[in-house]
Tab-separated table of C-alpha atoms in Angstrom:
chain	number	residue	atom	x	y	z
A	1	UNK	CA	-41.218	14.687	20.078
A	2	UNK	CA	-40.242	13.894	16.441
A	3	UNK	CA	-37.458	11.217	16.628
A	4	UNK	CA	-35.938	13.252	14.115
A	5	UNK	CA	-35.481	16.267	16.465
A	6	UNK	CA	-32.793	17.231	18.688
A	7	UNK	CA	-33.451	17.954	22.599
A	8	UNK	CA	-34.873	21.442	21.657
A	9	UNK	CA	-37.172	20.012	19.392
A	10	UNK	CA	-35.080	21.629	16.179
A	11	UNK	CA	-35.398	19.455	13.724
A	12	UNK	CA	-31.936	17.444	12.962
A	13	UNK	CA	-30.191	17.201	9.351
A	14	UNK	CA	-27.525	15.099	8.127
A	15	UNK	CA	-25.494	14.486	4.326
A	16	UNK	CA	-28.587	11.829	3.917
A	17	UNK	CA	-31.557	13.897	4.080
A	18	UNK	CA	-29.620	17.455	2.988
A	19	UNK	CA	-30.139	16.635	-0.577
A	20	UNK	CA	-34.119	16.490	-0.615
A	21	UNK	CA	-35.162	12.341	-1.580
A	22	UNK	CA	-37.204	12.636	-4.981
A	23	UNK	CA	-40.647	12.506	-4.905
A	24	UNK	CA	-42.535	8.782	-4.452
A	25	UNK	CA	-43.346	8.687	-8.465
A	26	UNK	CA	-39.529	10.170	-9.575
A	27	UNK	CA	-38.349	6.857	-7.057
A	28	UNK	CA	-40.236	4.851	-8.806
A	29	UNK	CA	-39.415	5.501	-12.116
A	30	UNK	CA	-36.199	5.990	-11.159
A	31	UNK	CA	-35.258	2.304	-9.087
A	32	UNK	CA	-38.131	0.490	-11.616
A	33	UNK	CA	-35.786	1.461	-14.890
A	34	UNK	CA	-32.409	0.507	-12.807
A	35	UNK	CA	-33.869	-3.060	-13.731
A	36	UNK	CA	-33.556	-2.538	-16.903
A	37	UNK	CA	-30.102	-2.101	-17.016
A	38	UNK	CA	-29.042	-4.559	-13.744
A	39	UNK	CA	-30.012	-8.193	-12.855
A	40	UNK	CA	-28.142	-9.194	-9.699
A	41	UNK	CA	-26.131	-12.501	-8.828
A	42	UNK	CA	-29.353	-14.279	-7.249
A	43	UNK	CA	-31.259	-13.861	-10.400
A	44	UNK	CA	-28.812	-15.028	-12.594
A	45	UNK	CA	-27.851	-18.303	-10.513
A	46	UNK	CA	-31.887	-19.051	-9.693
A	47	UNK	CA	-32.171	-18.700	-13.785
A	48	UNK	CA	-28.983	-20.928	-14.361
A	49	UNK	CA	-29.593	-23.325	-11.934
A	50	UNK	CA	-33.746	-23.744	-12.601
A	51	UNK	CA	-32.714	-23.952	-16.578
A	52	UNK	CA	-34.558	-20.814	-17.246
A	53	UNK	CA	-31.409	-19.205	-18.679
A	54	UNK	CA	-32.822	-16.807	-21.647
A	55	UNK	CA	-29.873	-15.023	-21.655
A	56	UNK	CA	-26.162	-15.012	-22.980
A	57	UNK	CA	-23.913	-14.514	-19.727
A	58	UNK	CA	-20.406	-13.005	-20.364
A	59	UNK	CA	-17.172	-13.038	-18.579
A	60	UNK	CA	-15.491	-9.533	-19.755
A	61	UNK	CA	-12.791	-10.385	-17.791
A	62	UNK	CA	-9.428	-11.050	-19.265
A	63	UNK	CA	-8.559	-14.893	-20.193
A	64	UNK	CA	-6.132	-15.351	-16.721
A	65	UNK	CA	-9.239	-14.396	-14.639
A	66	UNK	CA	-11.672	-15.989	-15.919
A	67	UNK	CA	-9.275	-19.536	-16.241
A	68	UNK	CA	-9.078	-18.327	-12.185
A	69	UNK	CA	-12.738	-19.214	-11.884
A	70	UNK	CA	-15.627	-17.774	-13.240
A	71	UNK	CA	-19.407	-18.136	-12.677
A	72	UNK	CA	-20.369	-21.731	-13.963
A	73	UNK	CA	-21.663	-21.439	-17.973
A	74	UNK	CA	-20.277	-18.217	-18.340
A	75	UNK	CA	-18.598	-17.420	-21.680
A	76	UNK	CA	-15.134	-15.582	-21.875
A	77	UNK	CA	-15.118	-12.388	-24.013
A	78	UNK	CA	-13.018	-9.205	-22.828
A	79	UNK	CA	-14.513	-6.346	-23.222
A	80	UNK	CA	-11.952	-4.986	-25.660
A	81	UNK	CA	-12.871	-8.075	-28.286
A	82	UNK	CA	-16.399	-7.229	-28.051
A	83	UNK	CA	-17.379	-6.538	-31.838
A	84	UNK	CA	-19.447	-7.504	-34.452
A	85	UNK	CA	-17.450	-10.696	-35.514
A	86	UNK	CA	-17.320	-11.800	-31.860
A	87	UNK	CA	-20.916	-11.526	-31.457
A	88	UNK	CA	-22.065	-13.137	-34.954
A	89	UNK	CA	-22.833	-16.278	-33.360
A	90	UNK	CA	-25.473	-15.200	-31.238
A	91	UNK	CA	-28.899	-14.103	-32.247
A	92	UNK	CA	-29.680	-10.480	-33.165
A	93	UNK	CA	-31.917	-10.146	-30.140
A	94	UNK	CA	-29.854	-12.149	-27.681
A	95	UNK	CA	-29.615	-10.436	-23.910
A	96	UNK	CA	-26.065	-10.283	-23.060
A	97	UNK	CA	-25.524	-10.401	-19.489
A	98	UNK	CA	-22.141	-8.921	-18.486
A	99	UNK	CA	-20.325	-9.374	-15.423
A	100	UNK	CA	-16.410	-8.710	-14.257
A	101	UNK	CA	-14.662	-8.839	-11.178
A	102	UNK	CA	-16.639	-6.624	-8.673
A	103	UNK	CA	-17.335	-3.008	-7.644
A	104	UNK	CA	-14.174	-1.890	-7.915
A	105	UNK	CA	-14.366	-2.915	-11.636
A	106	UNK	CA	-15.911	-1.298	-14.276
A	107	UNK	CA	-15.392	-3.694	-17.224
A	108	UNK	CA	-18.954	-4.291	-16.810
A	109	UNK	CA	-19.689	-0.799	-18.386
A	110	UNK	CA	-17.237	-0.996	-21.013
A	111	UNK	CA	-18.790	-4.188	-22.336
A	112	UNK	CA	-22.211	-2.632	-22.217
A	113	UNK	CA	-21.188	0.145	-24.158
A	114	UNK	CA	-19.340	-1.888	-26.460
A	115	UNK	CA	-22.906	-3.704	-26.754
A	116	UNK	CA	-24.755	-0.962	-26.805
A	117	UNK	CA	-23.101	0.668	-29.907
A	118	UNK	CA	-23.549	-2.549	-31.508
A	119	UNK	CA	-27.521	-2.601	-30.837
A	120	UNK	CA	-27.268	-5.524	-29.094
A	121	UNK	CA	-29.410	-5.490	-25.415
A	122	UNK	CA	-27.307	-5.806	-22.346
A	123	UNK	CA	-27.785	-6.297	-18.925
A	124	UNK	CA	-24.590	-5.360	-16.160
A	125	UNK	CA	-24.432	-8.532	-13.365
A	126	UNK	CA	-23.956	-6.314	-10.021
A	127	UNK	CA	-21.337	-7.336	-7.558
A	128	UNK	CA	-19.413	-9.472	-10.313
A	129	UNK	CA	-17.045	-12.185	-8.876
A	130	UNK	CA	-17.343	-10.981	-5.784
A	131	UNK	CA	-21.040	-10.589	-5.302
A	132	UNK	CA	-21.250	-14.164	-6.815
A	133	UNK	CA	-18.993	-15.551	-4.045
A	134	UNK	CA	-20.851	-13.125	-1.289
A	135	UNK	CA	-24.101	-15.158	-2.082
A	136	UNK	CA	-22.090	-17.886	-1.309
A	137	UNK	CA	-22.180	-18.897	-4.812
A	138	UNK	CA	-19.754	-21.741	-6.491
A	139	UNK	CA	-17.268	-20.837	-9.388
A	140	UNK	CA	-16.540	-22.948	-12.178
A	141	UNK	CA	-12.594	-23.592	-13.539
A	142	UNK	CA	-9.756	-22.565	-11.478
A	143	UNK	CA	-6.792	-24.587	-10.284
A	144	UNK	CA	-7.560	-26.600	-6.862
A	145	UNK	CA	-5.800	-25.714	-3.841
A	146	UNK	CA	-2.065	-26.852	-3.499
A	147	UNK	CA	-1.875	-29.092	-0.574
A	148	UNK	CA	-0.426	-27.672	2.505
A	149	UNK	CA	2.647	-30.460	2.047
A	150	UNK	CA	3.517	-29.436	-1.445
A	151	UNK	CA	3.782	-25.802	-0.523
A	152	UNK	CA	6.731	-25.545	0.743
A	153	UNK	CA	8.643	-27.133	-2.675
């Protein structure tokens, strides 16, 4: 008996396997051009920390946040400041990697857009801030924590 069958031996669907899965070559194409568009936070911290950083990594975050913390080397530009004078410093065929708070965020795609229109290559940092800190990852900046004695002034 199929472990995919119920008692009867009908085979059993659910909302995962309803929508037919793409065909092996349409998966691959499919998950091997997501890395064009995505690194994740292990790649970019094994690249920062092994000094094999070929890549421009942005905090599109507003100026608060990022002061907050922000992933160590990371440069602060908000999405909405993203233009051609903002970028004029950096090569014409610089990588910008972009990152912002999390999942819940999509800064990340406005800043690639913003990129985009100005032919310049991007890359979107999944998981932001918070993947960063769910690898267990250090931030850089950010005031220390108040000691429990001065709270309460």
């Amino acid at each position: 008996m199929s472990p995919f069958a119920d008692q009867e031996g009908n085979h059993m669907t659910s909302a995962v396997s309803r929508p037919q899965a793409a065909a092996s070559r349409e998966a691959l194409a499919h998950f091997e051009s997501l890395l064009r568009f995505e690194t994740d936070c292990w790649d970019v911290h094994h690249a920062l920390t092994q000094g094999r950083q070929d890549f421009v990594l942005l905090d599109v975050r507003g100026e608060a946040a990022y002061a907050e913390g922000h992933v160590p080397g990371a440069i602060n530009l908000p999405y909405p400041r993203i233009n051609l004078g903002t970028l004029s410093d950096y090569p014409i065929d610089a990588l910008f990697v972009v990152y912002c708070a999390g999942p819940h965020c999509n800064a990340t795609e406005k800043a690639a857009i913003r990129l985009a229109r100005l032919d310049r290559s991007v890359k979107k940092m999944i998981g932001g801030i918070t993947g960063w800190r769910d690898e267990g990852f250090m931030l850089e900046g950010g005031a220390p924590a108040m000691p429990a004695a001065a709270e309460g002034r």
